[in-house]
Amino acid sequence: MSRFFKAEITGVKLLNADFCILDIKPQGSHDTPLPGQFYMLQSISCYDPLLKRPFSIFRSTDDTLSFLFRIRGKATQILSRLNTGDVIDVIGPLGSSYPEPEGDFVAVAGGVGVASLYNLIEKYKGRAHFFYGAKTKEELVLVDNIRSLSKELTLVTQDCSCGVGGLVTDACADAICVTDSMLKGLHVYACGPNPMLKALNTRLAGKGVNCYVSLEENMACGVGACLGCVVKGINEYKRVCKEGPVFSMDEIQW
Ligand SMILES: Cc1cc2nc3c(=O)[nH]c(=O)nc-3n(C[C@H](O)[C@H](O)[C@H](O)COP(=O)(O)OP(=O)(O)OC[C@H]3O[C@@H](n4cnc5c(N)ncnc54)[C@H](O)[C@@H]3O)c2cc1C
Ligand code: FES
């Protein structure tokens, strides 16, 4: 099946001034995405910006793909202003996915990193100890949905406006690093800004945790051709769009 296709907009929902959910219906057949994979999206009504932008799959059904994104610059503004019936260009599903968890697992989301993990906790409903952090409570979205899909939800805000105050990585590591034996073989999945993932590595490296991180890098082609998204791995450079975006934490040079 071709990964290049056009899709019709079937829903655009603004959650607040900064976050939007976009539902699209692929025209023709398409592959089913796995949690952690992503798509490159571009409005065809406007070629500025020229390059497609990467977005994690947020939810999917047989005929609909949904994306949750933060409105940042031109491309996300244009996507958030599309109307039902408009058509966009899409490539996907792309990249690696989160390995299947064994038993209960831990998910750590920073900001809009929640978009990538939502699909995972929905697929394995009731099994995630979910740590969801943001700068302020206004940046925490879909909290009731996430609570209903999780075994336990801990909210963390840097300005202490909601839940635990501080960094989500500290809240998570403090909660799970009670004894080393609890950590052996535990599956931890994380998506958020790179400093957050780096901090998580500092707290969890060498403790026997199976930790998988979804990295975000600026992407040009999204399909492994331009080398615009490489990061340093332990033994070699890795293309985030091709070998990633999901990596085992110990594959990456932090
Ligand atoms: C594999 C992958 C999956 C992604 N999934 C999602 C998703 O599900 N939801 C979502 O909201 N975003 C996601 N992103 C980030 C998203 O691609 C960017 O936010 C988007 O490309 C911004 O495009 P723009 O033209 O609106 O903004 P631009 O004009 O490109 O950027 C606007 C501003 O935002 C900053 N910026 C851009 N990208 C990022 C970033 N990743 N982190 C921090 N700052 C950034 C830029 O430096 C600039 O200051 C993902 C990125 C990758 C690589
Ligand atoms: S974006 Fe071109 S190789 Fe990854």
JSON list of C-alpha atoms in Angstrom, two decimals, residues 59-170:
[
{"chain": "A", "resi": 59, "resn": "ARG", "atom": "CA", "xyz": [-5.94, 7.94, 17.53]},
{"chain": "A", "resi": 60, "resn": "SER", "atom": "CA", "xyz": [-7.07, 5.80, 14.63]},
{"chain": "A", "resi": 61, "resn": "THR", "atom": "CA", "xyz": [-10.14, 3.89, 13.52]},
{"chain": "A", "resi": 62, "resn": "ASP", "atom": "CA", "xyz": [-10.77, 1.95, 10.28]},
{"chain": "A", "resi": 63, "resn": "ASP", "atom": "CA", "xyz": [-11.46, 5.14, 8.32]},
{"chain": "A", "resi": 64, "resn": "THR", "atom": "CA", "xyz": [-10.16, 8.02, 10.45]},
{"chain": "A", "resi": 65, "resn": "LEU", "atom": "CA", "xyz": [-6.72, 9.15, 11.57]},
{"chain": "A", "resi": 66, "resn": "SER", "atom": "CA", "xyz": [-6.53, 11.78, 14.32]},
{"chain": "A", "resi": 67, "resn": "PHE", "atom": "CA", "xyz": [-3.71, 14.10, 15.32]},
{"chain": "A", "resi": 68, "resn": "LEU", "atom": "CA", "xyz": [-3.37, 16.23, 18.42]},
{"chain": "A", "resi": 69, "resn": "PHE", "atom": "CA", "xyz": [-1.05, 19.17, 17.93]},
{"chain": "A", "resi": 70, "resn": "ARG", "atom": "CA", "xyz": [0.12, 22.34, 19.52]},
{"chain": "A", "resi": 71, "resn": "ILE", "atom": "CA", "xyz": [-0.23, 25.45, 17.35]},
{"chain": "A", "resi": 72, "resn": "ARG", "atom": "CA", "xyz": [3.35, 26.77, 17.06]},
{"chain": "A", "resi": 73, "resn": "GLY", "atom": "CA", "xyz": [4.14, 28.31, 13.67]},
{"chain": "A", "resi": 74, "resn": "LYS", "atom": "CA", "xyz": [2.85, 28.58, 10.11]},
{"chain": "A", "resi": 75, "resn": "ALA", "atom": "CA", "xyz": [2.12, 24.93, 9.34]},
{"chain": "A", "resi": 76, "resn": "THR", "atom": "CA", "xyz": [0.22, 24.22, 12.54]},
{"chain": "A", "resi": 77, "resn": "GLN", "atom": "CA", "xyz": [-1.72, 27.48, 12.20]},
{"chain": "A", "resi": 78, "resn": "ILE", "atom": "CA", "xyz": [-2.77, 26.52, 8.67]},
{"chain": "A", "resi": 79, "resn": "LEU", "atom": "CA", "xyz": [-3.76, 22.99, 9.75]},
{"chain": "A", "resi": 80, "resn": "SER", "atom": "CA", "xyz": [-5.83, 24.37, 12.64]},
{"chain": "A", "resi": 81, "resn": "ARG", "atom": "CA", "xyz": [-7.77, 26.62, 10.26]},
{"chain": "A", "resi": 82, "resn": "LEU", "atom": "CA", "xyz": [-8.74, 23.93, 7.75]},
{"chain": "A", "resi": 83, "resn": "ASN", "atom": "CA", "xyz": [-12.40, 23.19, 7.14]},
{"chain": "A", "resi": 84, "resn": "THR", "atom": "CA", "xyz": [-14.32, 19.95, 6.87]},
{"chain": "A", "resi": 85, "resn": "GLY", "atom": "CA", "xyz": [-14.03, 18.73, 3.28]},
{"chain": "A", "resi": 86, "resn": "ASP", "atom": "CA", "xyz": [-10.62, 20.30, 2.62]},
{"chain": "A", "resi": 87, "resn": "VAL", "atom": "CA", "xyz": [-7.99, 17.89, 1.31]},
{"chain": "A", "resi": 88, "resn": "ILE", "atom": "CA", "xyz": [-4.40, 17.53, 2.56]},
{"chain": "A", "resi": 89, "resn": "ASP", "atom": "CA", "xyz": [-1.29, 15.60, 1.47]},
{"chain": "A", "resi": 90, "resn": "VAL", "atom": "CA", "xyz": [-0.17, 12.85, 3.81]},
{"chain": "A", "resi": 91, "resn": "ILE", "atom": "CA", "xyz": [2.74, 10.40, 4.08]},
{"chain": "A", "resi": 92, "resn": "GLY", "atom": "CA", "xyz": [2.57, 7.57, 6.59]},
{"chain": "A", "resi": 93, "resn": "PRO", "atom": "CA", "xyz": [2.49, 5.68, 8.76]},
{"chain": "A", "resi": 94, "resn": "LEU", "atom": "CA", "xyz": [6.23, 6.25, 9.23]},
{"chain": "A", "resi": 95, "resn": "GLY", "atom": "CA", "xyz": [8.95, 5.18, 11.62]},
{"chain": "A", "resi": 96, "resn": "SER", "atom": "CA", "xyz": [9.20, 2.79, 14.52]},
{"chain": "A", "resi": 97, "resn": "SER", "atom": "CA", "xyz": [6.53, 2.10, 17.13]},
{"chain": "A", "resi": 98, "resn": "TYR", "atom": "CA", "xyz": [6.44, 1.49, 20.88]},
{"chain": "A", "resi": 99, "resn": "PRO", "atom": "CA", "xyz": [7.18, -2.17, 21.67]},
{"chain": "A", "resi": 100, "resn": "GLU", "atom": "CA", "xyz": [4.29, -4.00, 23.32]},
{"chain": "A", "resi": 101, "resn": "PRO", "atom": "CA", "xyz": [4.30, -3.57, 27.11]},
{"chain": "A", "resi": 102, "resn": "GLU", "atom": "CA", "xyz": [4.43, -6.54, 29.43]},
{"chain": "A", "resi": 103, "resn": "GLY", "atom": "CA", "xyz": [1.84, -6.16, 32.19]},
{"chain": "A", "resi": 104, "resn": "ASP", "atom": "CA", "xyz": [1.36, -2.74, 33.70]},
{"chain": "A", "resi": 105, "resn": "PHE", "atom": "CA", "xyz": [3.68, -0.05, 32.44]},
{"chain": "A", "resi": 106, "resn": "VAL", "atom": "CA", "xyz": [4.73, 3.54, 32.99]},
{"chain": "A", "resi": 107, "resn": "ALA", "atom": "CA", "xyz": [4.09, 6.38, 30.51]},
{"chain": "A", "resi": 108, "resn": "VAL", "atom": "CA", "xyz": [5.71, 9.80, 30.89]},
{"chain": "A", "resi": 109, "resn": "ALA", "atom": "CA", "xyz": [4.47, 12.70, 28.76]},
{"chain": "A", "resi": 110, "resn": "GLY", "atom": "CA", "xyz": [5.84, 16.22, 28.66]},
{"chain": "A", "resi": 111, "resn": "GLY", "atom": "CA", "xyz": [3.55, 18.78, 27.03]},
{"chain": "A", "resi": 112, "resn": "VAL", "atom": "CA", "xyz": [2.24, 17.74, 23.64]},
{"chain": "A", "resi": 113, "resn": "GLY", "atom": "CA", "xyz": [4.27, 14.50, 23.94]},
{"chain": "A", "resi": 114, "resn": "VAL", "atom": "CA", "xyz": [0.94, 13.23, 25.26]},
{"chain": "A", "resi": 115, "resn": "ALA", "atom": "CA", "xyz": [-0.22, 12.95, 21.62]},
{"chain": "A", "resi": 116, "resn": "SER", "atom": "CA", "xyz": [2.20, 10.10, 20.93]},
{"chain": "A", "resi": 117, "resn": "LEU", "atom": "CA", "xyz": [1.43, 8.16, 24.13]},
{"chain": "A", "resi": 118, "resn": "TYR", "atom": "CA", "xyz": [-2.37, 8.48, 23.98]},
{"chain": "A", "resi": 119, "resn": "ASN", "atom": "CA", "xyz": [-2.65, 5.76, 21.34]},
{"chain": "A", "resi": 120, "resn": "LEU", "atom": "CA", "xyz": [-0.55, 3.41, 23.48]},
{"chain": "A", "resi": 121, "resn": "ILE", "atom": "CA", "xyz": [-2.59, 3.85, 26.67]},
{"chain": "A", "resi": 122, "resn": "GLU", "atom": "CA", "xyz": [-5.81, 3.52, 24.69]},
{"chain": "A", "resi": 123, "resn": "LYS", "atom": "CA", "xyz": [-4.62, 0.25, 23.13]},
{"chain": "A", "resi": 124, "resn": "TYR", "atom": "CA", "xyz": [-3.56, -1.12, 26.52]},
{"chain": "A", "resi": 125, "resn": "LYS", "atom": "CA", "xyz": [-6.40, 0.42, 28.51]},
{"chain": "A", "resi": 126, "resn": "GLY", "atom": "CA", "xyz": [-6.18, 0.34, 32.30]},
{"chain": "A", "resi": 127, "resn": "ARG", "atom": "CA", "xyz": [-2.50, -0.68, 32.40]},
{"chain": "A", "resi": 128, "resn": "ALA", "atom": "CA", "xyz": [-0.61, 2.64, 32.38]},
{"chain": "A", "resi": 129, "resn": "HIS", "atom": "CA", "xyz": [0.75, 4.49, 35.38]},
{"chain": "A", "resi": 130, "resn": "PHE", "atom": "CA", "xyz": [0.66, 7.79, 33.53]},
{"chain": "A", "resi": 131, "resn": "PHE", "atom": "CA", "xyz": [2.78, 10.80, 34.52]},
{"chain": "A", "resi": 132, "resn": "TYR", "atom": "CA", "xyz": [1.66, 13.87, 32.58]},
{"chain": "A", "resi": 133, "resn": "GLY", "atom": "CA", "xyz": [3.58, 17.09, 33.01]},
{"chain": "A", "resi": 134, "resn": "ALA", "atom": "CA", "xyz": [3.47, 20.60, 31.60]},
{"chain": "A", "resi": 135, "resn": "LYS", "atom": "CA", "xyz": [4.55, 24.09, 32.52]},
{"chain": "A", "resi": 136, "resn": "THR", "atom": "CA", "xyz": [1.06, 25.18, 33.61]},
{"chain": "A", "resi": 137, "resn": "LYS", "atom": "CA", "xyz": [-2.34, 23.57, 34.09]},
{"chain": "A", "resi": 138, "resn": "GLU", "atom": "CA", "xyz": [-3.60, 25.29, 30.90]},
{"chain": "A", "resi": 139, "resn": "GLU", "atom": "CA", "xyz": [-1.17, 23.10, 28.94]},
{"chain": "A", "resi": 140, "resn": "LEU", "atom": "CA", "xyz": [-2.64, 19.85, 30.30]},
{"chain": "A", "resi": 141, "resn": "VAL", "atom": "CA", "xyz": [-5.28, 18.66, 27.83]},
{"chain": "A", "resi": 142, "resn": "LEU", "atom": "CA", "xyz": [-7.75, 15.76, 27.73]},
{"chain": "A", "resi": 143, "resn": "VAL", "atom": "CA", "xyz": [-7.09, 15.00, 31.39]},
{"chain": "A", "resi": 144, "resn": "ASP", "atom": "CA", "xyz": [-10.42, 13.20, 31.99]},
{"chain": "A", "resi": 145, "resn": "ASN", "atom": "CA", "xyz": [-9.93, 10.97, 28.94]},
{"chain": "A", "resi": 146, "resn": "ILE", "atom": "CA", "xyz": [-6.38, 10.12, 29.98]},
{"chain": "A", "resi": 147, "resn": "ARG", "atom": "CA", "xyz": [-7.53, 9.34, 33.53]},
{"chain": "A", "resi": 148, "resn": "SER", "atom": "CA", "xyz": [-10.21, 6.98, 32.23]},
{"chain": "A", "resi": 149, "resn": "LEU", "atom": "CA", "xyz": [-7.69, 5.10, 30.06]},
{"chain": "A", "resi": 150, "resn": "SER", "atom": "CA", "xyz": [-4.99, 4.83, 32.74]},
{"chain": "A", "resi": 151, "resn": "LYS", "atom": "CA", "xyz": [-4.59, 2.70, 35.83]},
{"chain": "A", "resi": 152, "resn": "GLU", "atom": "CA", "xyz": [-3.35, 5.77, 37.65]},
{"chain": "A", "resi": 153, "resn": "LEU", "atom": "CA", "xyz": [-2.72, 9.35, 36.51]},
{"chain": "A", "resi": 154, "resn": "THR", "atom": "CA", "xyz": [-0.29, 11.77, 38.13]},
{"chain": "A", "resi": 155, "resn": "LEU", "atom": "CA", "xyz": [-0.44, 15.37, 36.91]},
{"chain": "A", "resi": 156, "resn": "VAL", "atom": "CA", "xyz": [2.66, 17.53, 37.31]},
{"chain": "A", "resi": 157, "resn": "THR", "atom": "CA", "xyz": [3.06, 21.25, 36.65]},
{"chain": "A", "resi": 158, "resn": "GLN", "atom": "CA", "xyz": [6.21, 23.33, 36.85]},
{"chain": "A", "resi": 159, "resn": "ASP", "atom": "CA", "xyz": [4.36, 26.34, 38.24]},
{"chain": "A", "resi": 160, "resn": "CYS", "atom": "CA", "xyz": [2.51, 24.16, 40.81]},
{"chain": "A", "resi": 161, "resn": "SER", "atom": "CA", "xyz": [-0.88, 25.23, 39.34]},
{"chain": "A", "resi": 162, "resn": "CYS", "atom": "CA", "xyz": [-2.13, 21.62, 39.22]},
{"chain": "A", "resi": 163, "resn": "GLY", "atom": "CA", "xyz": [-1.13, 18.27, 40.74]},
{"chain": "A", "resi": 164, "resn": "VAL", "atom": "CA", "xyz": [2.43, 17.73, 41.91]},
{"chain": "A", "resi": 165, "resn": "GLY", "atom": "CA", "xyz": [4.73, 20.75, 41.55]},
{"chain": "A", "resi": 166, "resn": "GLY", "atom": "CA", "xyz": [8.05, 20.39, 39.69]},
{"chain": "A", "resi": 167, "resn": "LEU", "atom": "CA", "xyz": [9.31, 18.30, 36.79]},
{"chain": "A", "resi": 168, "resn": "VAL", "atom": "CA", "xyz": [7.45, 15.27, 35.48]},
{"chain": "A", "resi": 169, "resn": "THR", "atom": "CA", "xyz": [10.71, 13.28, 35.28]},
{"chain": "A", "resi": 170, "resn": "ASP", "atom": "CA", "xyz": [11.33, 13.77, 39.01]}
]
